[in-house]
CSV table of C-alpha atoms and ligand atoms in Angstrom, one decimal:
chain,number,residue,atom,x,y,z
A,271,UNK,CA,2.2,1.7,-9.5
A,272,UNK,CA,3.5,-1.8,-10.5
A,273,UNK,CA,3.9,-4.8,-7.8
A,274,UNK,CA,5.8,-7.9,-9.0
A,275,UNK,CA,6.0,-10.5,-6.9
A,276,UNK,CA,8.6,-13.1,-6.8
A,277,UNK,CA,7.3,-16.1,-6.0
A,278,UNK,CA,7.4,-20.6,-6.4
A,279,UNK,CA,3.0,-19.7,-5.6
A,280,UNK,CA,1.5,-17.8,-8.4
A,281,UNK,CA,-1.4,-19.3,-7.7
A,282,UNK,CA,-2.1,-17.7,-4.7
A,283,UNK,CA,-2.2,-14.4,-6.1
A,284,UNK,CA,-5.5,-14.0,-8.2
A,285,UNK,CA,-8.0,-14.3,-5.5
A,286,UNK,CA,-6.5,-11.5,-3.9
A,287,UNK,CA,-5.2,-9.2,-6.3
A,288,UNK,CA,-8.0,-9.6,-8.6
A,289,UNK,CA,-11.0,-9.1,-5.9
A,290,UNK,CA,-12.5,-5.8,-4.3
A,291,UNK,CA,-10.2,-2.6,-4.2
A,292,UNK,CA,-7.4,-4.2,-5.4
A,293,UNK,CA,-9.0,-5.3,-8.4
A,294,UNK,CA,-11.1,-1.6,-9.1
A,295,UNK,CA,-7.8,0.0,-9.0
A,296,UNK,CA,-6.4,-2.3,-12.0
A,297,UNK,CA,-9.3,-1.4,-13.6
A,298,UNK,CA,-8.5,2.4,-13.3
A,299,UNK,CA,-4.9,1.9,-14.4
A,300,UNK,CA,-4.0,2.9,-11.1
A,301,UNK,CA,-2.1,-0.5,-10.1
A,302,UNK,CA,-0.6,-3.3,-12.1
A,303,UNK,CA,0.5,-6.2,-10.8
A,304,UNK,CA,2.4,-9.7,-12.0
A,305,UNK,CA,4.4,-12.9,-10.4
A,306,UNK,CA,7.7,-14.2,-11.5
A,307,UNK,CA,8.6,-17.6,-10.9
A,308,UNK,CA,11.8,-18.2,-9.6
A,309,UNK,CA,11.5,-22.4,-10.8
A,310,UNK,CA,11.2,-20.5,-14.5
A,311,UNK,CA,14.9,-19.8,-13.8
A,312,UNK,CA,16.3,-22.8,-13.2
A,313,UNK,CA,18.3,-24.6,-16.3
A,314,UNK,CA,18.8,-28.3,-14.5
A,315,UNK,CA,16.0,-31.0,-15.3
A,316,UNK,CA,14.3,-30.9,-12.1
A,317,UNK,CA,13.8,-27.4,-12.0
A,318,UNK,CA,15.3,-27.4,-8.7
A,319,UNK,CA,15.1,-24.3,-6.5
A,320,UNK,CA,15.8,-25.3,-2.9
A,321,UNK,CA,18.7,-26.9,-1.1
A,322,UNK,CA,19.9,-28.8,2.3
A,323,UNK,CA,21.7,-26.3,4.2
A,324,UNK,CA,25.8,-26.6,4.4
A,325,UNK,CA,26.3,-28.0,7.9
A,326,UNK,CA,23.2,-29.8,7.9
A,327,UNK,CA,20.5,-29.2,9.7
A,328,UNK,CA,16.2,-29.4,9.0
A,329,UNK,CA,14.2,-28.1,6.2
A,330,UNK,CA,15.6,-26.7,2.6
A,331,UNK,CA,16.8,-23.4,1.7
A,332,UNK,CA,15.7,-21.6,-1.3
A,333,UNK,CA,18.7,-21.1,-3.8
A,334,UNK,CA,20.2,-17.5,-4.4
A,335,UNK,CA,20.4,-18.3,-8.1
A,336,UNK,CA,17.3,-19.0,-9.3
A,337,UNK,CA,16.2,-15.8,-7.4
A,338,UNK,CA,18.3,-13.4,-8.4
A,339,UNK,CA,17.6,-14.4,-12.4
A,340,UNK,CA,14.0,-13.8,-11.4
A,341,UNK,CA,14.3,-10.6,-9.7
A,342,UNK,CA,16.7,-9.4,-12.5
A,343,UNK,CA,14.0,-10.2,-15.1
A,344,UNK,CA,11.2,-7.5,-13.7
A,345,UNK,CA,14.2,-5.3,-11.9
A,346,UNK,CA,14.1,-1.9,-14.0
A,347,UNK,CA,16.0,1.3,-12.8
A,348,UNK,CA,14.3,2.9,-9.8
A,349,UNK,CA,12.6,-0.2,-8.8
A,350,UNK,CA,12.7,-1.2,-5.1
A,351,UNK,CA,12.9,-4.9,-4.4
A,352,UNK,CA,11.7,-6.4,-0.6
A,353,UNK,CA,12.0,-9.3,0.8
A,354,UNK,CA,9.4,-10.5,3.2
A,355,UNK,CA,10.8,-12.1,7.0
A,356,UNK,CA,10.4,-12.3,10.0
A,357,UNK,CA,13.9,-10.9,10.3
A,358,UNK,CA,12.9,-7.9,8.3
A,359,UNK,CA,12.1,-4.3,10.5
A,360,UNK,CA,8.2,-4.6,11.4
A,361,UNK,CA,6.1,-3.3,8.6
A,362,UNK,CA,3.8,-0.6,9.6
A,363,UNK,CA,1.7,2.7,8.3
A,364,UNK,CA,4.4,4.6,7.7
A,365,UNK,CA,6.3,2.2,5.6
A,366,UNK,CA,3.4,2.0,3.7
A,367,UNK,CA,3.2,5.8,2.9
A,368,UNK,CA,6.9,5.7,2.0
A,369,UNK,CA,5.9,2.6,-0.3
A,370,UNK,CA,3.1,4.3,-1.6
A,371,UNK,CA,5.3,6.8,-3.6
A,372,UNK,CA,7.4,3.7,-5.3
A,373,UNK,CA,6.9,3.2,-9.0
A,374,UNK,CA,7.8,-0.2,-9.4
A,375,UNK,CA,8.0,-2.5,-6.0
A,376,UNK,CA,9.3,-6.0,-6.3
A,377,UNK,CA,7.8,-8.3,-3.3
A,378,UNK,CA,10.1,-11.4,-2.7
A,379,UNK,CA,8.4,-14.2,-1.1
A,380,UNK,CA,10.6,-16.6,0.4
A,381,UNK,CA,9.5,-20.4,1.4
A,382,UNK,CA,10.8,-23.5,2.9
A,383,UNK,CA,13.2,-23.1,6.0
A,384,UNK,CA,14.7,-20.2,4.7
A,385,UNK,CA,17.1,-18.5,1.9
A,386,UNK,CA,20.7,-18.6,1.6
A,387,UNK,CA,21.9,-15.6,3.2
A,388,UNK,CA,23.8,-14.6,0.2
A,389,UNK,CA,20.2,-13.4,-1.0
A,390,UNK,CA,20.3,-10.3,1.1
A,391,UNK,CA,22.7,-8.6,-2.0
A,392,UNK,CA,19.8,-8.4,-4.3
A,393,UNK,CA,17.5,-6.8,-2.0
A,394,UNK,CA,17.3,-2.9,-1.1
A,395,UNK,CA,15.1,-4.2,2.1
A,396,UNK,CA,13.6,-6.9,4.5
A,397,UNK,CA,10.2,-6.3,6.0
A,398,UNK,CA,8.1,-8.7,7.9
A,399,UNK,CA,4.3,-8.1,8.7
A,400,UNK,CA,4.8,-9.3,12.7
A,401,UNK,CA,6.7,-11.6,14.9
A,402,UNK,CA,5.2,-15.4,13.7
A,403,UNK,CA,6.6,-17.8,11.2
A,404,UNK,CA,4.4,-18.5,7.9
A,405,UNK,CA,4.8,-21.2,5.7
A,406,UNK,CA,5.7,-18.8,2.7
A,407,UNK,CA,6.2,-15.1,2.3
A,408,UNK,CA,3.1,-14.5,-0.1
A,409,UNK,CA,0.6,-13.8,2.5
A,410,UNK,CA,3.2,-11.0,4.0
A,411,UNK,CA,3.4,-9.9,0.1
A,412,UNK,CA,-0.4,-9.4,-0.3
A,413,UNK,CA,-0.6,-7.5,2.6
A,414,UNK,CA,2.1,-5.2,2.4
A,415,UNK,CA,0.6,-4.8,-1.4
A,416,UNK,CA,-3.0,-4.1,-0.5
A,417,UNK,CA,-1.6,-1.7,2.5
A,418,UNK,CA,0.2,0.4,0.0
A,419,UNK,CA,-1.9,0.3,-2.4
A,420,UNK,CA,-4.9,1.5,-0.9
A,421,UNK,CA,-2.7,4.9,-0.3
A,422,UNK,CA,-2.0,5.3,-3.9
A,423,UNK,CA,-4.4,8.5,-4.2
A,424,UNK,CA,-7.5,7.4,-6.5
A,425,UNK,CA,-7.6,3.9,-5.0
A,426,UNK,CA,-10.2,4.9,-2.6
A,427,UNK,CA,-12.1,7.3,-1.8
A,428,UNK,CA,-10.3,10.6,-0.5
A,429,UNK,CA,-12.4,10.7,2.9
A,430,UNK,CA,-11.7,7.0,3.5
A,431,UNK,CA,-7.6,7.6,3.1
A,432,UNK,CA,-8.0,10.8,5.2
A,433,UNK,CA,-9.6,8.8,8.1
A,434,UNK,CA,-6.8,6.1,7.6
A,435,UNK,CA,-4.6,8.6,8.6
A,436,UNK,CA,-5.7,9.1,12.0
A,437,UNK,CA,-3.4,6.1,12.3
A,438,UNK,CA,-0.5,8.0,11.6
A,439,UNK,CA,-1.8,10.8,14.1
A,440,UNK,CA,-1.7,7.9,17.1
A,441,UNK,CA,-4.9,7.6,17.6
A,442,UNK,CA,-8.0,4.6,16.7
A,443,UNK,CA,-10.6,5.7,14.3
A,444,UNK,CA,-14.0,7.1,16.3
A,445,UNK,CA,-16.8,4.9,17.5
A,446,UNK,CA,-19.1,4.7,14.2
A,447,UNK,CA,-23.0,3.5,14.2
A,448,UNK,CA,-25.1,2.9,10.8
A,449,UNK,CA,-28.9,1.8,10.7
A,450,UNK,CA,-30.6,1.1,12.5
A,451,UNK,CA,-31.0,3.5,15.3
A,452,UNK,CA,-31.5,1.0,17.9
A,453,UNK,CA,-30.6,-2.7,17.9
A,454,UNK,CA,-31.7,-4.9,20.7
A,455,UNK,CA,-32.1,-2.2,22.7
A,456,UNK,CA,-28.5,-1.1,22.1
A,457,UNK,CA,-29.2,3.1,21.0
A,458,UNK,CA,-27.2,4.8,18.6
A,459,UNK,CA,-25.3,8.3,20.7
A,460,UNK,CA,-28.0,10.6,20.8
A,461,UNK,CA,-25.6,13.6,20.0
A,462,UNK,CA,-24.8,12.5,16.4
A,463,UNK,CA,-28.1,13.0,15.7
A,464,UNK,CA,-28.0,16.7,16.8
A,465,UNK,CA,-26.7,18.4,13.7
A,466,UNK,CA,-24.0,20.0,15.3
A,467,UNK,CA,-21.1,19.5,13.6
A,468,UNK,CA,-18.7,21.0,16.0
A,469,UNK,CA,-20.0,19.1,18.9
A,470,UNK,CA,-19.8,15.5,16.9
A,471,UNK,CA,-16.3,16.4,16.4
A,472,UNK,CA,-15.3,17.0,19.7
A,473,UNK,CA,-17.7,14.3,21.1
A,474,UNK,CA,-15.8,12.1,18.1
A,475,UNK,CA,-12.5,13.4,18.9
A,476,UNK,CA,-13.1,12.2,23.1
A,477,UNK,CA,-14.2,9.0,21.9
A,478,UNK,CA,-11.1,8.1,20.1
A,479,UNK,CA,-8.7,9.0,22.9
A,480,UNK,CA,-10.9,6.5,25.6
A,481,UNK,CA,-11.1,4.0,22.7
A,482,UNK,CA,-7.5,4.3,22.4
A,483,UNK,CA,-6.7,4.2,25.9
A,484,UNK,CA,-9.0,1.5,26.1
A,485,UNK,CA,-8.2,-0.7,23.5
A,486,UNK,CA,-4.3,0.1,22.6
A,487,UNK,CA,-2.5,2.0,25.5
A,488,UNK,CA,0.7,1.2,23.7
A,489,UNK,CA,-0.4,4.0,20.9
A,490,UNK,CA,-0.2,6.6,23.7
A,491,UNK,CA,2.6,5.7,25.2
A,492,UNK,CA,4.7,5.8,21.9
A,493,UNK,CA,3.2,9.0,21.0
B,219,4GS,C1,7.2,-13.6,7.4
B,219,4GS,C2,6.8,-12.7,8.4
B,219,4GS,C3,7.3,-15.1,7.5
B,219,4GS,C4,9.5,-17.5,7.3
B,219,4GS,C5,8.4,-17.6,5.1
B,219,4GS,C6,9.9,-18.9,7.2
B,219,4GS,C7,8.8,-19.1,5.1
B,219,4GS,C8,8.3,-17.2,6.5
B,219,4GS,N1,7.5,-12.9,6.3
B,219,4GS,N2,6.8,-11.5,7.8
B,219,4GS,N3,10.0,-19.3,5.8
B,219,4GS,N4,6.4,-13.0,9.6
B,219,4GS,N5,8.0,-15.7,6.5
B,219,4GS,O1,6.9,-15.7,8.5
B,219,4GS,O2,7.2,-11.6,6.6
């Protein structure tokens, strides 16, 4: 898969895309990933890609034509271009399995106040990772790119992505414990030590309902 993103902060990217999971599955060819500037599009002196907003009003609004030159420059046929807002349909697990099957995604980050709504032609879709206002759309971008990209198969490990998908199913991941057995005084579930497999399951399987019930009633009552 490759991820452009469309964006005035390039900068930003690196430390992200370049660390960790993200970075192991460049290394296996799995992901590819590259900004475009939209300011690289701009023919005036200043490089100018924001405006005041006809009407008036606070803050600046990004420009639809400095976008859509940079979009156009990465756009191939079959790639799907997002833009990232808070006015976008919430971004969630099963986007990102949709996502995951994209060959090319272009992530468009806006900035400032806003963009000029005539932007919404060069998009196929508007996400947005909650409701809260950021300062840019990058953070939304790097999210929505490590989300997806951990379900392209061979970026992890296949029992990790299976587990991810007890998501999908509506219900939190199991209560897990690691070394050591006891820590201050707190003791590790005596059954997991039992060796039987079928019993961990089901006493795994109850433990993820009450955490769920628990922790995120919202998840049962959508399911
Ligand atoms: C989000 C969000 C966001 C909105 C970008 C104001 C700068 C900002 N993008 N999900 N202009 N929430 N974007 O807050 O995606």
């Amino acid at each position: 898969m490759k991820i452009d993103f469309v964006t005035l902060f390039p900068a930003m990217f690196p430390s992200v895309m370049d660390a960790s999971m993200m970075a192991r599955a460049k290394d296996k060819g799995l992901l590819d990933w590259g900004c475009v500037n939209p300011r690289d599009f701009t023919e005036d002196k200043h490089h100018k890609v924001d405006d005041r907003p006809f009407g008036g009003g606070p803050g600046m609004l990004m420009m639809v034509e400095p976008l859509d030159k940079a979009i156009k420059s990465v756009r191939k046929k079959g790639s799907k271009v997002i833009f990232l807002s808070p006015q976008g349909k919430t971004f969630d697990d099963k986007a990102a399995m949709r996502l995951s099957r994209e060959k090319h995604l272009i992530l468009v980050c806006g900035h400032y106040e806003g963009v000029d709504e005539r932007t919404a032609d060069l998009f196929d879709e508007e996400l947005s990772v909650g409701d809260f206002v950021l300062t840019g759309g990058e953070l939304p971008a790097m999210l929505v790119a490590d989300a997806v990209a951990r379900l392209v198969p061979g970026v992890i490990k296949k029992e990790d992505a299976t587990a991810s998908e007890s998501f999908a199913t509506g219900l939190l991941d199991f209560p897990q414990y690691t070394r050591p057995r006891v820590w201050r005084g707190r003791e590790v579930p005596e059954i997991l030590f039992s060796g039987d497999h079928a019993k961990i399951a089901a006493w795994r399987k109850t433990a993820a309902a009450k955490a769920t019930k628990r922790k995120r009633p919202d998840l049962i009552e959508r399911a």
